[in-house]
Short mmCIF file of C-alpha atoms in Angstrom, two decimals:
data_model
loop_
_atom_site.label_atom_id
_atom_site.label_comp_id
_atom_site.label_asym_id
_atom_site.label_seq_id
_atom_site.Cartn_x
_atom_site.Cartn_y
_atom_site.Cartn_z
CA UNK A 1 46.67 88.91 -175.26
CA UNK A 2 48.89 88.58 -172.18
CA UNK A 3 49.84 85.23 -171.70
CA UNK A 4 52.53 83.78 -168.69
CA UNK A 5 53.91 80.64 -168.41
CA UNK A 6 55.39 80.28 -165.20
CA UNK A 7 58.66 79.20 -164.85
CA UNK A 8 60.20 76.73 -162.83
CA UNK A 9 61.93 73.29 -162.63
CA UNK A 10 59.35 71.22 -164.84
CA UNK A 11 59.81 69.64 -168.05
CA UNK A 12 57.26 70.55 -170.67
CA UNK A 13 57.42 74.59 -170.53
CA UNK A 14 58.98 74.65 -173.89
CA UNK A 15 56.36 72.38 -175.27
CA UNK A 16 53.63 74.20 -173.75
CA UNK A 17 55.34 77.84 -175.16
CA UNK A 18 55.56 75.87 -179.17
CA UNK A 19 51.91 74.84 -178.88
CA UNK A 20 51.09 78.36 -177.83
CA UNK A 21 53.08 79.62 -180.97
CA UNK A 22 51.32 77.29 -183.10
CA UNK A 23 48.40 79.27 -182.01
CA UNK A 24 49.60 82.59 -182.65
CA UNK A 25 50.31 83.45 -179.45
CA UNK A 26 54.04 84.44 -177.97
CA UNK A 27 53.60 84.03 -174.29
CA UNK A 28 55.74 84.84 -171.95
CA UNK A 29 57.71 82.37 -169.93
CA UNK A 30 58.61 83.71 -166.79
CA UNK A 31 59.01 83.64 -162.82
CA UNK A 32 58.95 87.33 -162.46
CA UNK A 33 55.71 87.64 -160.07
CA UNK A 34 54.82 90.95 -161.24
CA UNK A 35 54.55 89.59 -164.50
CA UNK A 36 52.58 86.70 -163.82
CA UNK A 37 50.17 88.67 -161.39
CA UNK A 38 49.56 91.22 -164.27
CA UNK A 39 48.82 88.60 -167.44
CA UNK A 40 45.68 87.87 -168.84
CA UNK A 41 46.33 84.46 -168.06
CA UNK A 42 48.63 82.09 -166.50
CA UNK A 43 49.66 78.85 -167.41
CA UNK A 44 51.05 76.79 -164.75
CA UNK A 45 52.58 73.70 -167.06
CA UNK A 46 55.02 70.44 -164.87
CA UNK A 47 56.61 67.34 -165.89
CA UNK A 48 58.46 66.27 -162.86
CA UNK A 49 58.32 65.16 -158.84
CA UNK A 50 56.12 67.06 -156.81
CA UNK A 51 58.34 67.48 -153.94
CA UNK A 52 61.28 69.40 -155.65
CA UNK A 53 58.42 71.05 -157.62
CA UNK A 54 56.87 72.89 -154.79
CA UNK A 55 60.43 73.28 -152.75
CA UNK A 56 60.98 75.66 -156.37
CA UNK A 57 58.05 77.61 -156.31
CA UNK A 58 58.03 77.98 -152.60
CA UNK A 59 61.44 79.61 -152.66
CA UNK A 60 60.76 81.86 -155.68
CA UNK A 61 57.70 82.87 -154.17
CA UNK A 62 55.17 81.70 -156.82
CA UNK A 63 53.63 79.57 -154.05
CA UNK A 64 52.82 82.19 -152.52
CA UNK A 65 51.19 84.21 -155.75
CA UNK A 66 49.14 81.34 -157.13
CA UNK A 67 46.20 81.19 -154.61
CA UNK A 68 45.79 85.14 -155.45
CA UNK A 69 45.43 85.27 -158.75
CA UNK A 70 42.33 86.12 -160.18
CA UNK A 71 42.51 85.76 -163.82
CA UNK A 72 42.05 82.32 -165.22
CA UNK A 73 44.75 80.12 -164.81
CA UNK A 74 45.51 76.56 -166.16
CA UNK A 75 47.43 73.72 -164.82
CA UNK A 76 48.86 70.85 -166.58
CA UNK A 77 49.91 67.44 -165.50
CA UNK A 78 51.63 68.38 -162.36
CA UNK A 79 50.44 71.80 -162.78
CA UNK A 80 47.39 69.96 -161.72
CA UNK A 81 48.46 67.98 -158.98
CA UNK A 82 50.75 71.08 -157.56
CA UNK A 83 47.32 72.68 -157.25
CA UNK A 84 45.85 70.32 -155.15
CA UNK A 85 45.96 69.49 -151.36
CA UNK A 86 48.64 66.73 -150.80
CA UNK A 87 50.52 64.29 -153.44
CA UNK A 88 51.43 61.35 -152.16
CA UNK A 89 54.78 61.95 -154.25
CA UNK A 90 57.44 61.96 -151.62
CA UNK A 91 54.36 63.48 -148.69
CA UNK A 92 54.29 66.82 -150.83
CA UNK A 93 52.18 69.64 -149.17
CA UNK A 94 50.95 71.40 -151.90
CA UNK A 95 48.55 74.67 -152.90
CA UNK A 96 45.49 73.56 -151.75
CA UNK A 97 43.22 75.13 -154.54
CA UNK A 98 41.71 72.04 -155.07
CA UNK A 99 40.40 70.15 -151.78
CA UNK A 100 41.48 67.03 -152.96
CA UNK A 101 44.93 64.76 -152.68
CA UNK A 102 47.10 63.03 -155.51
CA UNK A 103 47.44 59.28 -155.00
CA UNK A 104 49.81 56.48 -156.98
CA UNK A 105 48.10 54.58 -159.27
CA UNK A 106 47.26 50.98 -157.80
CA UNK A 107 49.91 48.86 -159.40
CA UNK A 108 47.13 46.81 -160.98
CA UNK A 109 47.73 47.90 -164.61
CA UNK A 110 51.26 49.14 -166.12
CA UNK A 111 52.35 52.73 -164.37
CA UNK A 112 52.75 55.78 -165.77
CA UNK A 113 49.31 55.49 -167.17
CA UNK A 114 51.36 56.55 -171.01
CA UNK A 115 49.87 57.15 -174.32
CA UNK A 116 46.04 58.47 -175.54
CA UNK A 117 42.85 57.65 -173.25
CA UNK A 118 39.82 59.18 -173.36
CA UNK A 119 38.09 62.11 -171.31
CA UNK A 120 34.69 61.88 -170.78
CA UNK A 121 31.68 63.85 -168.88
CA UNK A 122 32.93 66.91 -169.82
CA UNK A 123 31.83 70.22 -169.06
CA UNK A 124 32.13 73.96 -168.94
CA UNK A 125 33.87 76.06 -171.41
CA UNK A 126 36.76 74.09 -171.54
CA UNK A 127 35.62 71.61 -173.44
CA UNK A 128 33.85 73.76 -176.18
CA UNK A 129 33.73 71.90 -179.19
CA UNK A 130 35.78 68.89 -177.93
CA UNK A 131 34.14 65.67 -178.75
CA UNK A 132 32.37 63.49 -175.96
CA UNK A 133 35.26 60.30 -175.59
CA UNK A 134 37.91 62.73 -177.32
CA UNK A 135 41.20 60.92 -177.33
CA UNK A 136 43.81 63.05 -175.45
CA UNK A 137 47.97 62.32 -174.80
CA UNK A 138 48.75 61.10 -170.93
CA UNK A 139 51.76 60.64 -169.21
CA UNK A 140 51.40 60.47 -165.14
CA UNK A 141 51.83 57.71 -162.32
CA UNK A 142 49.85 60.28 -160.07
CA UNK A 143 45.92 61.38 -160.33
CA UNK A 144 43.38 63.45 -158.56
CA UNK A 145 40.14 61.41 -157.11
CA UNK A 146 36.47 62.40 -158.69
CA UNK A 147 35.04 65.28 -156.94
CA UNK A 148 32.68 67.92 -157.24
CA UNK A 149 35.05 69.98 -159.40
CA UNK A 150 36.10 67.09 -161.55
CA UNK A 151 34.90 68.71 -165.50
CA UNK A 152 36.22 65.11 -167.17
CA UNK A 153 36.76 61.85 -166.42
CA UNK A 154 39.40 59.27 -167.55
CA UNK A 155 39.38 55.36 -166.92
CA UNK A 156 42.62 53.81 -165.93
CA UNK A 157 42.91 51.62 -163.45
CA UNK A 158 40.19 53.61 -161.75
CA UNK A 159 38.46 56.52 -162.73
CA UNK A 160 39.93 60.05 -162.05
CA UNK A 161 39.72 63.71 -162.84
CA UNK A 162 41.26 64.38 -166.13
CA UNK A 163 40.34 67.93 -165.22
CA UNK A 164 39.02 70.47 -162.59
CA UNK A 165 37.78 73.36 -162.20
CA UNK A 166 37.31 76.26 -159.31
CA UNK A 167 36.55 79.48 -160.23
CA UNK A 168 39.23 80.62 -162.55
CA UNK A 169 41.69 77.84 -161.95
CA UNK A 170 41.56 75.07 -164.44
CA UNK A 171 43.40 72.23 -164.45
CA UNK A 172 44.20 69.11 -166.86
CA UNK A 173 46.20 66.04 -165.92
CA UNK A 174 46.53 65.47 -169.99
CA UNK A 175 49.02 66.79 -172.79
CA UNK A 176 46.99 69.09 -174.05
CA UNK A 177 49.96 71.15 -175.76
CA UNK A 178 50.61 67.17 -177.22
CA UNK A 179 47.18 65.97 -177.86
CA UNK A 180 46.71 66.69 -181.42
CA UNK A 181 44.12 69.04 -183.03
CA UNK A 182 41.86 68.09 -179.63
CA UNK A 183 44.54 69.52 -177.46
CA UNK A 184 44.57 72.58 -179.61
CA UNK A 185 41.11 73.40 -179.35
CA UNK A 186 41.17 73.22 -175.58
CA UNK A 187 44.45 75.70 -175.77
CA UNK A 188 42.12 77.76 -177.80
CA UNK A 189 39.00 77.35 -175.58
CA UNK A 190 41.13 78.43 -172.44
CA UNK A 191 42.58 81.35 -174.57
CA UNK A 192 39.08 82.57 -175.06
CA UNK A 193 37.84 81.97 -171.32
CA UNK B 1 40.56 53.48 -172.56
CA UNK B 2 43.95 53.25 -172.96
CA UNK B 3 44.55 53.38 -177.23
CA UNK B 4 47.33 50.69 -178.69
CA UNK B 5 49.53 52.95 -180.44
CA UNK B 6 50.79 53.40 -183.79
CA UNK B 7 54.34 54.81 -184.42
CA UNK B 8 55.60 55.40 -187.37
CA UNK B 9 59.69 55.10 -187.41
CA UNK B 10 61.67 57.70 -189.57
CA UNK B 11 65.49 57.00 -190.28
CA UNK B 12 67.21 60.61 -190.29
CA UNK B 13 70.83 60.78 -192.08
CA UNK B 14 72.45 63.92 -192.48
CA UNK B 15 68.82 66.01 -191.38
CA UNK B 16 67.00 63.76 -194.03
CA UNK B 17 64.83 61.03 -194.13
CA UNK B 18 66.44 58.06 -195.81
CA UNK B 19 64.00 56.01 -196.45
CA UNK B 20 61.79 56.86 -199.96
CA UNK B 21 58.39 57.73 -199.47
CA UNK B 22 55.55 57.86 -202.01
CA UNK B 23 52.94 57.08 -199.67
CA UNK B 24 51.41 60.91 -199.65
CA UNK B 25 51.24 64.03 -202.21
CA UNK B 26 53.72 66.28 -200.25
CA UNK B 27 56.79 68.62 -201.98
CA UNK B 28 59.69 67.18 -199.73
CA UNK B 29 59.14 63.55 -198.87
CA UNK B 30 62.52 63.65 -197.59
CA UNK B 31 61.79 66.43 -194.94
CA UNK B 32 61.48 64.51 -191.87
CA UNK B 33 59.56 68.14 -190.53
CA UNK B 34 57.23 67.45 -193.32
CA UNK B 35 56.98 63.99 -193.07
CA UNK B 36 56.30 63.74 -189.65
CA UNK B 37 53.67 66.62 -189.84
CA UNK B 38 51.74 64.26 -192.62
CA UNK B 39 52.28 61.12 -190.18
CA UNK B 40 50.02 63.24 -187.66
CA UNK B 41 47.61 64.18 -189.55
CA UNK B 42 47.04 60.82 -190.36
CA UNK B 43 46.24 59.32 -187.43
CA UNK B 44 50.09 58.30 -185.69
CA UNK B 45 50.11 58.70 -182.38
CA UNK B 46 53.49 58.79 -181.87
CA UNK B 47 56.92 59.31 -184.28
CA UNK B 48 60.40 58.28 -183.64
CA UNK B 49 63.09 60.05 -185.40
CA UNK B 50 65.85 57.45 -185.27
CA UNK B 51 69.55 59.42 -186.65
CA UNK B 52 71.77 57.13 -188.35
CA UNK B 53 74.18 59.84 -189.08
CA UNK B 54 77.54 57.89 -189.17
CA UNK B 55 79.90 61.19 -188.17
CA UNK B 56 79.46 62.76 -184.67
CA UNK B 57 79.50 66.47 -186.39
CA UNK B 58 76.98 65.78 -188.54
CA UNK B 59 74.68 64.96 -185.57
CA UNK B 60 74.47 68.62 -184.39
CA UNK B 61 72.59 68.85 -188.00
CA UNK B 62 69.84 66.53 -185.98
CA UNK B 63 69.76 68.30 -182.92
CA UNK B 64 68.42 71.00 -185.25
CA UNK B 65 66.13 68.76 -186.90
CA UNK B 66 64.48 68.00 -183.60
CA UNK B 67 64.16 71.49 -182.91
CA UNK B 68 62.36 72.38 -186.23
CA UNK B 69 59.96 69.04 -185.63
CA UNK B 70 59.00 70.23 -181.96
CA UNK B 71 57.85 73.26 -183.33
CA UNK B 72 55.74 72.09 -186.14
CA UNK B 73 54.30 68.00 -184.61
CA UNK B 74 51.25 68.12 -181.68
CA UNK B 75 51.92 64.64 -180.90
CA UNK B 76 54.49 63.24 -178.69
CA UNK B 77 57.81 62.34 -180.63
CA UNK B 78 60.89 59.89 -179.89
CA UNK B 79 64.76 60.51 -180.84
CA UNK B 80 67.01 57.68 -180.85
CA UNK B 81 70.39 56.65 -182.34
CA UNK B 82 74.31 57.36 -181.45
CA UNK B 83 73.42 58.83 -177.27
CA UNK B 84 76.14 58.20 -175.34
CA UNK B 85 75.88 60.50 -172.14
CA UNK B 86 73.62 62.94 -170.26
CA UNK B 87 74.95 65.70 -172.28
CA UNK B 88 73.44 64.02 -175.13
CA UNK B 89 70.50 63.47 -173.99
CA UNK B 90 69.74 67.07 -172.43
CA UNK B 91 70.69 68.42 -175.44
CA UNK B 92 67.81 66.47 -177.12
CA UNK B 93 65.31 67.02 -175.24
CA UNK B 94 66.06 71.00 -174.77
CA UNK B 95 65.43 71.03 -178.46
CA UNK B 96 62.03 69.82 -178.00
CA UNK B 97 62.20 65.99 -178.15
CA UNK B 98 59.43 64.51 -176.03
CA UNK B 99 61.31 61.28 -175.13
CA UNK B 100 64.77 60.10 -176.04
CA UNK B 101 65.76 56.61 -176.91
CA UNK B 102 69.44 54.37 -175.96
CA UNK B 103 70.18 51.18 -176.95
CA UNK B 104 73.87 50.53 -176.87
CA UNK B 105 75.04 52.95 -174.43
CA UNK B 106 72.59 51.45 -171.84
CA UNK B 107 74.48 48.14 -172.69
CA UNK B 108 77.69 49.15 -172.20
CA UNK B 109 76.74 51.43 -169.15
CA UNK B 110 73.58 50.38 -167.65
CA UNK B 111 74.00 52.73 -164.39
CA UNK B 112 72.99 55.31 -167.65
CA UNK B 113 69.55 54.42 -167.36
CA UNK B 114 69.36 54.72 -163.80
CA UNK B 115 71.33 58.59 -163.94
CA UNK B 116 68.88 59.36 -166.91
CA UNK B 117 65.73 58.38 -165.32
CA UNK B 118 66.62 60.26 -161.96
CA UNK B 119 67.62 63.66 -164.06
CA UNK B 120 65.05 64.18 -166.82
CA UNK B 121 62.26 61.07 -165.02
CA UNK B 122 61.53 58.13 -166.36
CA UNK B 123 58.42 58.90 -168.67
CA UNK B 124 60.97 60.13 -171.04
CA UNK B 125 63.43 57.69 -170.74
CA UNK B 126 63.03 54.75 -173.49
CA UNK B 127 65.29 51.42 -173.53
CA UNK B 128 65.56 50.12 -177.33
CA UNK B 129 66.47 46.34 -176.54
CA UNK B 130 67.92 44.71 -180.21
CA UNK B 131 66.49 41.03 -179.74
CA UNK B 132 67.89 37.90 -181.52
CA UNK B 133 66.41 34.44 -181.13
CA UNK B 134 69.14 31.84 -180.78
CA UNK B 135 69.91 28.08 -179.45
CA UNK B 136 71.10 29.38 -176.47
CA UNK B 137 67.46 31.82 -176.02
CA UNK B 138 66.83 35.04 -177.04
CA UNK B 139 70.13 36.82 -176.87
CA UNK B 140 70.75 41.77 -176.47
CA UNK B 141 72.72 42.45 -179.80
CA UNK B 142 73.81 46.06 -179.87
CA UNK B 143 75.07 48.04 -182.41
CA UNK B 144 72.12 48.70 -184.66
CA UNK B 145 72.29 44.11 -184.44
CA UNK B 146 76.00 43.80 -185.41
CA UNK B 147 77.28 43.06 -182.04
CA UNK B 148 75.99 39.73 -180.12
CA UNK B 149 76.32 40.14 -176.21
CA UNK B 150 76.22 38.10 -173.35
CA UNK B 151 72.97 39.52 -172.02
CA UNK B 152 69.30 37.91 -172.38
CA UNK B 153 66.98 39.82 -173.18
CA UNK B 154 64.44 39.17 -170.36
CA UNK B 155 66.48 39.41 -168.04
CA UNK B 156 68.30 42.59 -169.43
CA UNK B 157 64.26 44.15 -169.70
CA UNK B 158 63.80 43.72 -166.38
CA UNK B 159 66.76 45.19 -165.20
CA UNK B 160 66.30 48.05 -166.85
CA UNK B 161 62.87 48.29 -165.37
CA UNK B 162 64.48 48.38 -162.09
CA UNK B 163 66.88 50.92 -163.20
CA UNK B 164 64.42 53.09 -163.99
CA UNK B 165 63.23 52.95 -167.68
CA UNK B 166 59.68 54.32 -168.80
CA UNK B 167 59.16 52.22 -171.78
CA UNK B 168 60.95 49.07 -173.85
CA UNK B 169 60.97 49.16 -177.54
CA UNK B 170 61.45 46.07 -178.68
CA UNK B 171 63.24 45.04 -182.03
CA UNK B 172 62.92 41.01 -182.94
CA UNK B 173 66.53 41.04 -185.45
CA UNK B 174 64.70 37.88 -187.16
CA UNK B 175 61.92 39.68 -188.32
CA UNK B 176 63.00 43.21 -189.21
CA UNK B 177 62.83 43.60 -192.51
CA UNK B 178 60.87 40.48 -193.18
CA UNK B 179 57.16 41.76 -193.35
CA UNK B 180 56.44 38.14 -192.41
CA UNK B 181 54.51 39.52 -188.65
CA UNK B 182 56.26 40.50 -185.62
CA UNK B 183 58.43 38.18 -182.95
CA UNK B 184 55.20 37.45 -180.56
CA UNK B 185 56.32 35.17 -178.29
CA UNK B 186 59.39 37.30 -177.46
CA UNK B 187 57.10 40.75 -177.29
CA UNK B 188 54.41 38.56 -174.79
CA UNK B 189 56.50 37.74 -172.42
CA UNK B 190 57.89 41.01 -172.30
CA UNK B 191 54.26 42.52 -172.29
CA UNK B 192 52.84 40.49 -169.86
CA UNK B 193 55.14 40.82 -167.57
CA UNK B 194 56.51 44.15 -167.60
CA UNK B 195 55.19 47.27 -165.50
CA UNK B 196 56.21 49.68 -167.99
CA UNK B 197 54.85 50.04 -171.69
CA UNK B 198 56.78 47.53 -174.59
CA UNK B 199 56.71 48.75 -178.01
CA UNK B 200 57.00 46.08 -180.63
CA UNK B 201 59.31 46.37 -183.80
CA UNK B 202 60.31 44.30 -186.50
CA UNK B 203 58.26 42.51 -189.02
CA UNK B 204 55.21 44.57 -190.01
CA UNK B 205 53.44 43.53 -193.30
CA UNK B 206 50.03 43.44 -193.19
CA UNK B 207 47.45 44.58 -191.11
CA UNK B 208 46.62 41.54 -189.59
CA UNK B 209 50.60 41.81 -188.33
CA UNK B 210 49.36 44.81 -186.23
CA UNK B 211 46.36 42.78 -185.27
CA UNK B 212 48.34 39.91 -183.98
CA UNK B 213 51.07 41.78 -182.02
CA UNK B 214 48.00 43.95 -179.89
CA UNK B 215 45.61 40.26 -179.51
CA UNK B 216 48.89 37.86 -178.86
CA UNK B 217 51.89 39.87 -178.37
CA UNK B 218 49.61 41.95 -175.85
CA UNK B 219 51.98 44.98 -177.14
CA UNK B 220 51.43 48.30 -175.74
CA UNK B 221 52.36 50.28 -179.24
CA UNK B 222 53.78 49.01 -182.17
CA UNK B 223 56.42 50.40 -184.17
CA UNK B 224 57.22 49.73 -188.40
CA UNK B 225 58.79 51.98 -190.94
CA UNK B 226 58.54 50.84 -194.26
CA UNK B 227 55.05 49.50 -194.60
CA UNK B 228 53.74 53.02 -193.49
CA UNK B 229 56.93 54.86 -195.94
CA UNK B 230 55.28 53.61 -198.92
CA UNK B 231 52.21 53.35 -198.34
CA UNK B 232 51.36 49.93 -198.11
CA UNK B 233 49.35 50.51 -194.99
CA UNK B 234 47.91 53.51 -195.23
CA UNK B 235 47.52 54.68 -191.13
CA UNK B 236 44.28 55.59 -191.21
CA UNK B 237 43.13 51.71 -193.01
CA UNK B 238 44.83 50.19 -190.49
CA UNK B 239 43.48 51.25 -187.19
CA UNK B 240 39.96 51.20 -188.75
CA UNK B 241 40.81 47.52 -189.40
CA UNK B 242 41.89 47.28 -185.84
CA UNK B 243 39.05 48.96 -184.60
CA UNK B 244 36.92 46.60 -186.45
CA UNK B 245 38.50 44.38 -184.57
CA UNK B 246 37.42 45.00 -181.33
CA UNK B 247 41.63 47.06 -180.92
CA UNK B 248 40.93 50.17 -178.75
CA UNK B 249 43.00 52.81 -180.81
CA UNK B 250 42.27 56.39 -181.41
CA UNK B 251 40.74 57.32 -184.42
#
């Protein structure tokens, strides 16, 4: 299997590509567009600000290539939040997959929202096998509001999509690549979308 | 909800763990790659890999270390001990490390934290503060606690909140080592009044210690080493305990 990692200025690519080893798999890690457009999957990982983030993959042209790809694709953390409307990270236009915005976490608890919470109303594929109130690793200060795509839930603060889902992009605001055997089987489960 | 979390501390010298272990049937207790690996499948949520190498060349012996442990652990993990610079720190966290810790350096250069935090972001920027209780109030020592400064240590937490940190771990001098419970009053008012997580470290001995520091330290994580090296408190024991307890922790 023919797996891309997309490559840009975010943090946790080499985490994501170890986890992905620990599977078996050697994907590729990459910003070549021809190479992402022709893998079996894509996954579109982030650690970082959302502004810089998208000024990167707007001048490499990914921007450009995500909204056409048709094979399933998976964003994480800021992956996620890259893929939706607006963040309110520095007024960041982003992809627009997901009709939703990113907000800031109400300061009414400590922010980043760090450590393990739990997802819960899951559903689809993506959580095959995954435990209802499965524990899963967080680090973010930004989240997606409940919608229709929302496929888990997290309390914190308030609750918000811990992931999404739209035809064949997925998304997770978790770790999964540092989530433990959970986060494993939801690498897995996306592997065998 | 959010889990309390349980991290388990490993001292590294020369790429080994220095501590002995006996608390699980594995071939290299001293392997912090194996260690670590055991720690997760246990139940830790978190490691931190602390290097106490004294010679700067040996410490490109724990830059490889880190590597090897990114590769095997599926939790997050920590690296602390002898940073000075952003070189340093960029160097750790290319290998792999999920977070890196500074103690002194921050100290001696606290426009570090800010330079960190605004390179690699704050959720991977942690602030060890070395806490001593004296007549004058609880007083930074840096170090590893040899060196007494002139800072206190609320006031140096929240400055480094301002500057940018992501989390505080928090090491009471009078009770490391003790197993007699951990510094509460020092970790509360940190906890309580902090916008950023506090890790608490220094004193674990029983389970009720970790009960104590999560109900009246109000401590985001807690940190010990040598209860959990030989098996004292086995990690799984424990957060049933604190579970029983009405302590939200992931089990």
């Amino acid at each position: 299997m023919n797996i891309a990692v997309i490559k840009y200025n975010a943090g946790n690519i080499h985490s994501v590509r170890l986890a992905l080893q620990r599977l078996g798999i050697d994907p590729l890690v990459t910003d070549d567009l021809q190479e992402i457009r022709s893998a079996d999957k894509v996954i579109f990982p982030g650690v970082g600000e959302a502004s810089s983030a998208m000024e990167n993959i707007r001048r490499s042209g990914i921007a450009d290539l995500i909204p056409l790809l048709t094979q399933p694709v998976l964003g994480i953390c800021l992956g996620l939040q890259l893929l939706c409307r607006n963040s309110e990270e520095n007024s960041s236009k982003c992809l627009g997959i997901f009709n939703t915005d990113v907000r800031r976490f109400p300061p009414d608890d400590k922010v980043p929202h760090m450590g393990w919470n739990q997802i819960r109303d899951l559903k689809g594929d993506l959580f095959r096998k995954v435990d209802p109130d499965a524990y899963v690793y967080f680090v973010h200060s930004y989240y997606a509001e409940l919608d229709t795509f929302t496929i888990a839930t997290t309390d914190y603060i308030l609750p918000f999509s811990a992931a999404m889902q739209q035809d064949n992009f997925y998304a997770v605001q978790f770790h999964p690549e540092k989530s433990g055997t959970v986060g494993e089987q939801i690498l897995r489960n996306f592997l065998a979308l | 909800m959010l889990a309390k979390r349980i991290i388990p501390c490993l001292d590294i010298r020369d790429g080994q763990t220095v501590k002995g272990v006996n608390f699980i049937n594995i071939r290299h207790a001293g392997d912090p790659v194996e260690l670590g690996a055991a720690y997760a499948e246990q139940g830790a949520d978190e490691l931190v890999y602390l290097d106490i190498t004294a010679s700067v060349e040996k410490r490109r012996t724990f830059a490889g270390l880190v590597e090897k442990v990114a590769r095997t652990l599926t939790i997050p993990f920590t690296v602390g001990g002898g940073i000075r610079n952003e070189d340093d720190v960029a160097r750790l966290l290319d290998a792999g490390a999920d977070k890196i810790s500074i103690n002194t350096a921050a100290v001696n250069n606290p426009d570090l934290v800010e330079i960190l935090a605004r390179r690699f972001g704050s959720q991977c920027i942690v602030v060890a503060i070395d806490t001593k209780h004296t007549e004058t109030g609880d007083i930074v020592y840096i170090h590893g606690g040899r060196t007494p400064t002139e800072r206190i240590t609320r006031d140096w937490a929240m400055e480094i909140v301002d500057r940018g940190a992501g989390e505080i771990l928090l090491t009471s001098m009078d009770h490391d080592g003790t197993k007699n419970g951990f510094a509460l009053k020092i970790i509360r008012e940190l906890a309580e009044n902090l916008p950023i997580p506090v890790i608490a470290s220094g004193g674990a001995g029983t389970r009720n210690h970790f009960l104590d520091v999560f109900n009246e330290g109000k401590a985001d994580a807690a940190l010990a080493a040598s209860v959990f090296h030989f098996g004292e408190i086995p990690i799984p024991d424990l957060k049933r305990y604190l579970r029983e307890n009405k302590i939200e922790v992931r089990l």
